[in-house]
Coordinates of C-alpha atoms (C1' of nucleotides) in Angstrom, one line a residue:
Chain D
M28 CA -20.2 73.7 -43.8
W29 CA -19.9 70.2 -42.4
F30 CA -17.9 68.5 -39.7
D31 CA -17.5 64.8 -39.3
I32 CA -15.6 64.0 -36.1
D33 CA -15.2 60.7 -34.4
P34 CA -14.1 60.9 -30.8
K35 CA -13.4 57.2 -30.7
S36 CA -11.0 57.2 -33.6
A37 CA -7.3 56.7 -33.0
I38 CA -6.6 59.9 -34.9
P39 CA -6.3 62.9 -32.5
L40 CA -9.3 65.2 -32.4
F41 CA -7.3 68.3 -33.3
E42 CA -6.0 66.4 -36.3
Q43 CA -9.5 65.5 -37.4
I44 CA -10.6 69.1 -37.1
V45 CA -7.6 70.2 -39.2
S46 CA -8.6 67.7 -41.9
Q47 CA -12.2 68.7 -41.8
V48 CA -11.5 72.4 -42.2
I49 CA -9.2 71.6 -45.1
F50 CA -11.9 69.4 -46.7
N51 CA -14.4 72.2 -46.3
I52 CA -12.2 74.7 -48.0
A53 CA -11.1 72.3 -50.7
S54 CA -14.7 71.5 -51.6
G55 CA -15.8 75.1 -51.6
G56 CA -17.9 74.9 -48.4
L57 CA -15.6 77.6 -47.0
E58 CA -14.5 80.4 -49.3
V59 CA -11.6 82.9 -49.3
G60 CA -12.4 85.7 -46.8
D61 CA -14.9 83.6 -44.8
L62 CA -14.5 83.5 -41.1
I63 CA -14.3 80.0 -39.8
P64 CA -16.4 79.2 -36.7
S65 CA -14.9 80.4 -33.4
V66 CA -13.0 78.0 -31.1
R67 CA -15.8 78.2 -28.5
K68 CA -18.6 77.8 -31.0
L69 CA -17.0 74.9 -32.8
G70 CA -16.0 73.4 -29.5
S71 CA -19.5 73.3 -28.2
Q72 CA -20.9 72.1 -31.5
L73 CA -18.5 69.2 -31.6
T74 CA -18.5 68.7 -27.8
V75 CA -14.8 69.2 -27.8
H76 CA -12.8 71.5 -25.5
P77 CA -12.1 74.9 -27.0
N78 CA -8.4 74.4 -26.4
T79 CA -8.5 71.4 -28.7
V80 CA -10.1 73.4 -31.4
A81 CA -7.5 76.2 -30.8
K82 CA -4.7 73.7 -31.3
A83 CA -6.2 72.8 -34.7
F84 CA -6.5 76.4 -35.7
Q85 CA -2.9 77.1 -34.8
E86 CA -1.9 74.3 -37.1
L87 CA -4.1 75.7 -39.9
E88 CA -2.6 79.1 -39.3
R89 CA 0.9 77.6 -39.6
M90 CA 0.0 76.0 -42.9
G91 CA -1.1 79.4 -44.2
V92 CA -4.7 78.3 -44.6
V93 CA -6.3 80.7 -42.2
A94 CA -5.1 84.0 -40.7
E95 CA -6.1 85.7 -37.6
R96 CA -8.3 88.8 -37.8
R97 CA -7.6 90.2 -34.3
G98 CA -10.8 90.3 -32.3
R99 CA -12.9 89.0 -35.1
G100 CA -11.8 85.4 -35.7
M101 CA -9.9 83.3 -38.2
E102 CA -10.2 84.1 -41.9
V103 CA -9.7 81.8 -44.9
T104 CA -6.6 83.1 -46.8
P105 CA -6.3 83.6 -50.6
D106 CA -3.8 80.8 -50.8
A107 CA -6.1 78.4 -48.9
P108 CA -8.0 76.7 -51.8
K109 CA -4.8 75.7 -53.6
I110 CA -3.2 74.4 -50.5
C111 CA -6.3 72.6 -49.3
Q112 CA -7.0 70.8 -52.6
L113 CA -3.4 69.5 -52.6
Q114 CA -3.6 68.6 -49.0
R115 CA -6.9 66.8 -49.5
R116 CA -5.6 64.5 -52.1
Q117 CA -2.5 63.8 -50.1
R118 CA -4.3 63.1 -46.9
V119 CA -7.0 60.9 -48.4
G120 CA -4.6 59.1 -50.6
N121 CA -2.2 58.4 -47.8
R122 CA -4.8 56.9 -45.5
I123 CA -6.2 54.8 -48.3
A124 CA -2.8 53.6 -49.2
E125 CA -2.0 52.7 -45.7
A126 CA -5.2 50.7 -45.2
L127 CA -4.7 48.9 -48.5
R128 CA -1.1 48.1 -47.7
E129 CA -2.2 46.5 -44.5
A130 CA -5.0 44.7 -46.3
M131 CA -2.5 43.2 -48.8
S132 CA 0.0 42.3 -46.0
S133 CA -2.9 40.4 -44.3
G134 CA -2.9 37.7 -47.0
L135 CA -6.2 38.6 -48.5
S136 CA -6.2 38.4 -52.3
P137 CA -6.5 41.6 -54.4
E138 CA -9.9 40.4 -55.5
E139 CA -11.2 39.9 -51.9
I140 CA -9.9 43.4 -51.1
R141 CA -11.6 44.9 -54.2
Q142 CA -14.8 43.3 -53.0
L143 CA -14.4 44.7 -49.5
V144 CA -13.8 48.2 -50.9
E145 CA -16.9 48.0 -53.2
S146 CA -19.1 46.8 -50.3
V147 CA -17.9 49.7 -48.1
I148 CA -18.1 52.3 -50.9
R149 CA -21.7 51.4 -51.6
S150 CA -23.1 50.8 -48.1
P151 CA -23.2 53.8 -45.8
Chain Y
M26 CA 6.4 34.1 -41.1
W27 CA 6.4 37.7 -42.2
F28 CA 6.2 41.1 -40.4
D29 CA 5.4 44.4 -41.9
I30 CA 5.9 47.1 -39.3
D31 CA 6.0 50.9 -39.8
P32 CA 7.5 52.8 -36.9
K33 CA 6.3 56.1 -38.3
S34 CA 2.7 55.1 -38.5
A35 CA 0.2 56.6 -36.1
I36 CA -0.9 53.1 -35.2
P37 CA 0.9 52.0 -32.0
L38 CA 3.7 49.5 -32.6
F39 CA 2.3 46.9 -30.2
E40 CA -1.0 47.1 -32.2
Q41 CA 0.8 46.6 -35.5
I42 CA 2.5 43.5 -34.0
V43 CA -0.7 42.1 -32.8
S44 CA -2.2 42.5 -36.3
Q45 CA 0.8 41.0 -38.0
V46 CA 0.7 37.9 -35.8
I47 CA -3.0 37.5 -36.4
F48 CA -2.5 37.9 -40.2
N49 CA 0.3 35.3 -40.1
I50 CA -2.0 32.8 -38.4
A51 CA -5.0 33.6 -40.5
S52 CA -3.0 33.0 -43.7
G53 CA -1.4 29.8 -42.5
G54 CA 2.1 31.1 -42.0
L55 CA 1.8 30.1 -38.4
E56 CA 0.0 26.9 -37.5
V57 CA -1.5 25.4 -34.4
G58 CA 1.2 24.3 -32.0
D59 CA 3.9 26.5 -33.6
L60 CA 5.9 28.6 -31.2
I61 CA 6.0 32.2 -32.0
P62 CA 9.4 34.0 -31.7
S63 CA 10.5 35.1 -28.3
V64 CA 10.0 38.7 -27.1
R65 CA 13.7 39.4 -27.4
K66 CA 14.2 37.8 -30.7
L67 CA 11.3 39.5 -32.3
G68 CA 12.2 42.8 -30.6
S69 CA 15.7 42.8 -32.1
Q70 CA 14.4 41.6 -35.4
L71 CA 12.0 44.5 -35.6
T72 CA 14.2 46.9 -33.7
V73 CA 11.4 47.5 -31.3
H74 CA 11.7 47.5 -27.5
P75 CA 11.1 44.0 -26.0
N76 CA 8.5 45.5 -23.6
T77 CA 6.5 46.6 -26.6
V78 CA 6.6 43.1 -28.1
A79 CA 5.7 41.7 -24.7
K80 CA 2.6 44.0 -24.6
A81 CA 1.5 42.7 -28.0
F82 CA 1.9 39.1 -26.8
Q83 CA -0.1 39.8 -23.7
E84 CA -2.9 41.1 -25.9
L85 CA -2.7 38.0 -28.1
E86 CA -2.8 35.8 -25.0
R87 CA -5.9 37.6 -23.8
M88 CA -7.6 37.0 -27.1
G89 CA -6.9 33.3 -26.8
V90 CA -4.7 33.2 -29.9
V91 CA -1.5 32.1 -28.1
A92 CA -0.9 30.4 -24.8
E93 CA 2.2 30.1 -22.7
R94 CA 4.0 26.7 -22.8
R95 CA 6.1 27.0 -19.6
G96 CA 9.7 27.0 -20.4
R97 CA 9.2 26.8 -24.2
G98 CA 7.5 30.0 -25.2
M99 CA 4.2 31.1 -26.6
E100 CA 2.3 28.5 -28.7
V101 CA -0.5 29.0 -31.2
T102 CA -3.7 27.6 -29.8
P103 CA -6.1 25.3 -31.5
D104 CA -8.8 28.0 -31.5
A105 CA -6.4 30.5 -33.1
P106 CA -7.1 30.0 -36.8
K107 CA -10.8 30.5 -36.5
I108 CA -10.3 33.6 -34.3
C109 CA -7.7 35.1 -36.5
Q110 CA -9.6 34.7 -39.8
L111 CA -12.5 36.5 -38.2
Q112 CA -10.2 39.2 -36.7
R113 CA -8.4 39.7 -40.0
R114 CA -11.6 40.5 -41.9
Q115 CA -12.8 42.8 -39.1
R116 CA -9.5 44.7 -38.8
V117 CA -8.8 45.0 -42.5
G118 CA -12.4 45.9 -43.2
N119 CA -12.6 48.5 -40.4
R120 CA -9.5 50.3 -41.5
I121 CA -10.6 50.4 -45.1
A122 CA -14.0 51.5 -44.1
E123 CA -12.5 54.3 -41.9
A124 CA -10.2 55.5 -44.7
L125 CA -13.0 55.4 -47.3
R126 CA -15.4 57.2 -44.9
E127 CA -12.8 60.0 -44.6
A128 CA -12.4 60.0 -48.3
M129 CA -16.1 60.5 -48.9
S130 CA -16.4 63.1 -46.2
S131 CA -13.7 65.0 -48.0
G132 CA -15.9 65.9 -50.9
L133 CA -14.3 63.7 -53.4
S134 CA -16.7 61.9 -55.7
P135 CA -17.1 58.1 -55.5
E136 CA -15.6 57.9 -58.9
E137 CA -12.5 59.9 -57.9
I138 CA -12.2 57.7 -54.8
R139 CA -12.5 54.5 -56.9
Q140 CA -9.7 55.7 -59.2
L141 CA -7.5 56.6 -56.2
V142 CA -8.1 53.1 -54.8
E143 CA -7.3 51.4 -58.1
S144 CA -4.1 53.4 -58.5
V145 CA -3.0 52.4 -55.1
I146 CA -3.9 48.8 -55.4
R147 CA -2.0 48.4 -58.6
S148 CA 1.2 50.4 -57.7
P149 CA 3.3 48.9 -55.0
Chain N
M28 CA 2.7 114.7 -34.4
W29 CA 3.9 111.4 -35.6
F30 CA 2.8 107.8 -35.0
D31 CA 4.9 104.7 -35.7
I32 CA 2.6 101.7 -35.1
D33 CA 3.4 98.1 -36.0
P34 CA 0.3 95.8 -35.9
K35 CA 2.4 92.7 -36.3
S36 CA 4.6 93.4 -33.3
A37 CA 4.2 91.3 -30.1
I38 CA 3.7 94.6 -28.2
P39 CA 0.0 95.3 -27.7
L40 CA -1.4 98.0 -29.9
F41 CA -2.7 100.1 -27.0
E42 CA 0.8 99.9 -25.4
Q43 CA 2.4 101.2 -28.7
I44 CA -0.1 104.0 -28.8
V45 CA 0.7 105.0 -25.2
S46 CA 4.4 105.0 -26.0
Q47 CA 3.9 107.1 -29.2
V48 CA 1.9 109.8 -27.4
I49 CA 4.6 109.9 -24.7
F50 CA 7.3 110.2 -27.2
N51 CA 5.5 113.0 -29.0
I52 CA 5.1 115.0 -25.8
A53 CA 8.7 114.3 -24.7
S54 CA 10.1 115.6 -28.0
G55 CA 7.9 118.6 -28.1
G56 CA 5.6 117.5 -30.9
L57 CA 2.7 117.9 -28.5
E58 CA 2.8 120.8 -26.1
V59 CA 1.0 121.6 -22.8
G60 CA -2.6 122.5 -23.5
D61 CA -2.7 120.9 -26.9
L62 CA -5.6 118.6 -27.6
I63 CA -4.7 115.1 -28.7
P64 CA -6.7 113.6 -31.6
S65 CA -10.0 112.0 -30.8
V66 CA -10.4 108.3 -30.3
R67 CA -12.2 108.0 -33.6
K68 CA -9.9 110.1 -35.6
L69 CA -6.8 108.4 -34.4
G70 CA -8.4 105.0 -34.7
S71 CA -9.2 105.5 -38.4
Q72 CA -5.8 107.1 -39.0
L73 CA -4.0 104.1 -37.6
T74 CA -6.6 101.6 -38.8
V75 CA -7.0 100.5 -35.2
H76 CA -10.3 99.9 -33.3
P77 CA -11.4 103.0 -31.4
N78 CA -11.8 100.9 -28.3
T79 CA -8.1 100.2 -28.5
V80 CA -7.3 103.8 -28.8
A81 CA -9.6 104.6 -25.9
K82 CA -7.8 102.1 -23.7
A83 CA -4.5 103.8 -24.5
F84 CA -6.0 107.2 -23.6
Q85 CA -7.3 105.8 -20.4
E86 CA -3.8 104.7 -19.5
L87 CA -2.4 108.1 -20.4
E88 CA -5.0 109.8 -18.2
R89 CA -4.2 107.5 -15.3
M90 CA -0.5 108.6 -15.7
G91 CA -1.5 112.3 -15.5
V92 CA -0.2 113.0 -19.0
V93 CA -3.5 114.0 -20.4
A94 CA -6.8 115.2 -18.9
E95 CA -10.3 115.4 -20.2
R96 CA -11.6 118.8 -21.2
R97 CA -15.3 118.2 -21.1
G98 CA -16.7 118.5 -24.5
R99 CA -13.4 119.4 -26.1
G100 CA -11.3 116.2 -25.9
M101 CA -8.1 115.2 -24.1
E102 CA -5.6 117.9 -23.3
V103 CA -1.9 117.6 -22.5
T104 CA -1.4 118.5 -18.8
P105 CA 1.2 120.9 -17.4
D106 CA 3.0 118.0 -15.8
A107 CA 3.1 116.0 -19.0
P108 CA 6.5 117.1 -20.4
K109 CA 8.4 116.2 -17.2
I110 CA 6.6 112.8 -16.9
C111 CA 7.1 112.0 -20.5
Q112 CA 10.7 112.8 -20.8
L113 CA 11.3 110.5 -17.8
Q114 CA 9.1 107.8 -19.2
R115 CA 10.8 108.0 -22.6
R116 CA 14.2 107.3 -21.2
Q117 CA 12.8 104.4 -19.1
R118 CA 10.8 102.8 -21.9
V119 CA 13.5 103.1 -24.5
G120 CA 16.2 102.0 -22.0
N121 CA 14.2 99.0 -20.8
R122 CA 13.5 97.7 -24.3
I123 CA 17.1 98.1 -25.4
A124 CA 18.3 96.5 -22.2
E125 CA 15.9 93.6 -22.7
A126 CA 17.0 93.1 -26.3
L127 CA 20.7 93.3 -25.4
R128 CA 20.3 91.0 -22.4
E129 CA 18.8 88.4 -24.8
A130 CA 21.6 89.0 -27.2
M131 CA 24.2 88.4 -24.6
S132 CA 22.5 85.3 -23.3
S133 CA 22.5 83.9 -26.8
G134 CA 26.2 83.3 -26.7
L135 CA 27.2 86.1 -29.1
S136 CA 30.3 88.0 -28.0
P137 CA 30.0 91.7 -27.0
E138 CA 31.9 92.5 -30.1
E139 CA 29.5 90.7 -32.4
I140 CA 26.6 92.4 -30.6
R141 CA 28.2 95.8 -31.0
Q142 CA 28.6 95.2 -34.7
L143 CA 24.9 94.1 -35.0
V144 CA 23.8 97.3 -33.2
E145 CA 25.9 99.5 -35.5
S146 CA 24.6 97.8 -38.6
V147 CA 21.1 98.3 -37.4
I148 CA 21.6 101.9 -36.3
R149 CA 23.0 102.9 -39.6
S150 CA 20.7 101.1 -42.0
P151 CA 17.0 102.1 -41.9
Chain X
M23 CA 23.5 74.1 -20.6
W24 CA 21.9 77.4 -19.5
F25 CA 18.4 78.8 -19.4
D26 CA 17.5 82.4 -18.9
I27 CA 13.8 82.8 -18.6
D28 CA 11.8 85.8 -17.5
P29 CA 8.2 85.1 -16.4
K30 CA 7.4 88.8 -16.3
S31 CA 8.5 89.4 -19.9
A32 CA 5.8 90.2 -22.5
I33 CA 7.3 87.4 -24.6
P34 CA 5.4 84.1 -24.1
L35 CA 7.2 81.6 -21.9
F36 CA 7.1 78.9 -24.5
E37 CA 8.7 81.3 -27.0
Q38 CA 11.5 82.1 -24.6
I39 CA 12.1 78.4 -24.1
V40 CA 12.3 77.9 -27.8
S41 CA 14.9 80.7 -28.1
Q42 CA 16.9 79.4 -25.2
V43 CA 17.2 75.9 -26.7
I44 CA 18.2 77.4 -30.0
F45 CA 20.8 79.6 -28.3
N46 CA 22.2 76.6 -26.5
I47 CA 22.5 74.6 -29.6
A48 CA 23.9 77.5 -31.6
S49 CA 26.6 78.1 -29.0
G50 CA 27.5 74.4 -28.7
G51 CA 26.1 73.9 -25.2
L52 CA 23.9 71.2 -26.7
E53 CA 25.4 69.0 -29.4
V54 CA 24.0 66.7 -32.1
G55 CA 22.6 63.6 -30.6
D56 CA 22.2 65.0 -27.1
L57 CA 18.9 64.6 -25.4
I58 CA 17.5 67.9 -24.2
P59 CA 16.0 67.9 -20.7
S60 CA 12.5 66.3 -20.4
V61 CA 9.4 68.5 -20.2
R62 CA 8.9 67.6 -16.6
K63 CA 12.5 68.2 -15.6
L64 CA 12.8 71.5 -17.4
G65 CA 9.3 72.5 -16.2
S66 CA 10.2 72.0 -12.6
Q67 CA 13.6 73.6 -13.1
L68 CA 12.1 76.7 -14.6
T69 CA 9.0 76.5 -12.4
V70 CA 6.9 76.4 -15.6
H71 CA 4.1 74.0 -16.3
P72 CA 5.2 70.9 -18.3
N73 CA 2.6 71.6 -20.9
T74 CA 4.2 75.0 -21.6
V75 CA 7.6 73.3 -22.1
A76 CA 5.9 70.7 -24.3
K77 CA 4.5 73.4 -26.5
A78 CA 8.0 74.8 -27.0
F79 CA 9.4 71.3 -27.8
Q80 CA 6.7 70.8 -30.5
E81 CA 7.7 74.1 -32.1
L82 CA 11.4 73.0 -32.0
E83 CA 10.4 69.6 -33.5
R84 CA 8.5 71.4 -36.3
M85 CA 11.6 73.5 -37.0
G86 CA 13.6 70.3 -37.4
V87 CA 15.8 71.2 -34.5
V88 CA 15.0 68.2 -32.3
A89 CA 13.4 64.8 -33.0
E90 CA 11.5 62.5 -30.7
R91 CA 13.2 59.3 -29.6
R92 CA 10.1 57.4 -28.5
G93 CA 10.2 56.7 -24.8
R94 CA 13.6 58.3 -24.4
G95 CA 13.1 62.0 -25.1
M96 CA 13.9 64.7 -27.6
E97 CA 17.3 64.5 -29.4
V98 CA 19.2 67.3 -31.2
T99 CA 19.2 66.6 -34.9
P100 CA 22.2 66.7 -37.3
D101 CA 20.7 69.8 -39.0
A102 CA 20.2 71.6 -35.8
P103 CA 23.5 73.5 -35.5
K104 CA 23.1 75.1 -38.9
I105 CA 19.5 76.0 -38.3
C106 CA 20.1 77.3 -34.9
Q107 CA 23.0 79.5 -35.8
L108 CA 20.9 81.1 -38.5
Q109 CA 17.9 81.5 -36.2
R110 CA 20.0 83.0 -33.4
R111 CA 21.3 85.8 -35.7
Q112 CA 17.8 86.5 -36.9
R113 CA 16.1 86.5 -33.6
V114 CA 18.7 88.6 -31.8
G115 CA 19.0 90.9 -34.8
N116 CA 15.2 91.4 -35.0
R117 CA 14.7 92.2 -31.4
I118 CA 17.6 94.7 -31.4
A119 CA 16.3 96.3 -34.6
E120 CA 12.8 96.6 -33.1
A121 CA 14.2 98.2 -29.9
L122 CA 16.4 100.6 -31.8
R123 CA 13.6 101.5 -34.2
E124 CA 11.5 102.5 -31.2
A125 CA 14.4 104.4 -29.7
M126 CA 14.8 106.4 -32.8
S127 CA 11.1 107.1 -33.2
S128 CA 11.2 108.4 -29.6
G129 CA 13.1 111.5 -30.7
L130 CA 16.4 110.6 -29.0
S131 CA 19.4 111.4 -31.1
P132 CA 21.6 108.5 -32.5
E133 CA 24.3 109.7 -30.1
E134 CA 22.1 109.4 -27.1
I135 CA 21.0 106.0 -28.2
R136 CA 24.6 104.9 -28.7
Q137 CA 25.4 106.0 -25.2
L138 CA 22.4 104.1 -23.8
V139 CA 23.5 101.0 -25.6
E140 CA 27.0 101.3 -24.3
S141 CA 25.9 101.8 -20.8
V142 CA 23.7 98.7 -21.0
I143 CA 26.3 96.5 -22.7
R144 CA 28.9 97.3 -20.1
S145 CA 26.8 97.1 -16.9
P146 CA 25.2 93.8 -16.0
Chain H
dG5 C1' 10.9 57.1 -17.1
dT6 C1' 9.5 59.7 -22.0
dG7 C1' 6.2 62.9 -24.9
dG8 C1' 1.2 63.4 -26.8
dT9 C1' -3.6 64.3 -26.2
dC10 C1' -7.4 66.1 -23.9
dT11 C1' -10.3 68.5 -20.5
dA12 C1' -10.9 72.4 -17.5
dG13 C1' -10.7 76.9 -16.4
dA14 C1' -8.1 81.4 -15.5
dC15 C1' -6.4 85.8 -17.5
dC16 C1' -5.2 89.0 -21.3
dA17 C1' -5.3 91.8 -25.6
dC18 C1' -8.2 93.2 -29.0
dT19 C1' -12.8 94.4 -31.7
Chain I
dG3 C1' -17.6 88.7 -28.7
dT4 C1' -12.5 86.9 -30.7
dG5 C1' -7.9 84.0 -30.2
dG6 C1' -3.5 83.3 -27.2
dT7 C1' -1.1 81.9 -23.1
dC8 C1' -0.7 79.5 -19.0
dT9 C1' -1.6 76.3 -15.1
dA10 C1' -3.4 72.0 -13.7
dG11 C1' -4.1 67.3 -13.8
dA12 C1' -5.9 63.1 -16.2
dC13 C1' -4.9 59.1 -19.4
dC14 C1' -2.2 56.8 -23.1
dA15 C1' 1.6 54.8 -25.8
dC16 C1' 6.2 53.7 -25.6
dG17 C1' 10.9 52.1 -23.5

DNA sequence: GTGGTCTAGACCACT
DNA sequence: GTGGTCTAGACCACG
């Protein structure tokens, strides 16, 4: 299980947490029936306030990706893998599309953009 | 001169306006000494509140890209092209890098990402 | 002895258990001197955590409805029937009053509400 | 426009606020295109923290009942009346059904319950 | 002025 | 220990 959170990003923290949980389920890092980390544990791990994590969890619950097990925590639902794999493609695709749309509106040529993409995809 | 604004994007409107002005200067759509449109004119053209446009112009002035010509409006400075071409690469590059970083952290393979990018770059 | 528990209700489980014991005593299903089921037995019967049952029993003891018989369990007290018949009317009345108060504040007419009540009272 | 909030109720405040807005729209007290009161205004009117009101508004936005007008407030959507009239019946019906189900499980006869209902419906 | 996000910390129900 | 609700108050983006 892996979390990649950037507190300086314009994307709200709770939204980033939602995405990361989705990605973990989509890639099999979290499986059906698993308990996801508690709000307090994850909060201290990410140095984020537990309330912020809780907000992310409520969103995930609303999506049907996790369900509360009273007094135990939040459990990955049977429907989660299907939902999350779909969501992953949508979220990743949308953000790339948005960035490329901006790139093209900037006057850079498709070739320059392709080079930029390649340099990024290889580097980090 | 061309503006591509998306009011539904998570990126603040004033930030999008700043970028679009920078892109117009970088690509030669606006040249040194040109007057950029007034706050009201641009506001009504983009259906954005004039205060929001004013905030963007303030930011551009702070960057040294435009300067006030008393009684005439905001004028593109001599330094602007150099600044804007640099800014364009940085802004476009950063946003692509961010989107790709997310894509890679999502568990998709580099090959899948490359395909996604190609499909987006070709479509619209 | 009969228990009607809904784990999805907004009403706390322990509160539902308290009510159900009260109703059983009020209606004569449990009589003075009877032993109520043990915390573990009732817990496994209702698939509820024993601590939750224990909390309900604590509340019932505080109300004077049951008392501990050392080594035997919890026994229905002589005062219980009187207390429980009063409590039953209060609890049922309060909850109905609350639901109807909401119904009336919703803008539905008394006639529409009466119909709703009739349809519910006849159906299940 | 009318709000009936009970801070002592077991129902969460934000949920009560959601219901009350729905009821107001369903009964025509709020019409399509109206701005609902701001989080701060409604918060101080109900002596509830603005964050609690905001949580209710987010739920309403998620339901498609209101939409944000950036910098102006939350506006009643065209779909709202239909949604709210449906929701009103469901919410009111559910709560009455729950209360009556409890009443019947308490051992009271249908006739006693009907009398209770009538006495409540006539009194306040 | 508007709502959105975040931190902080309290209390509660439940296991 | 778990999550849910609420209060409190800060800062931000937008009009």
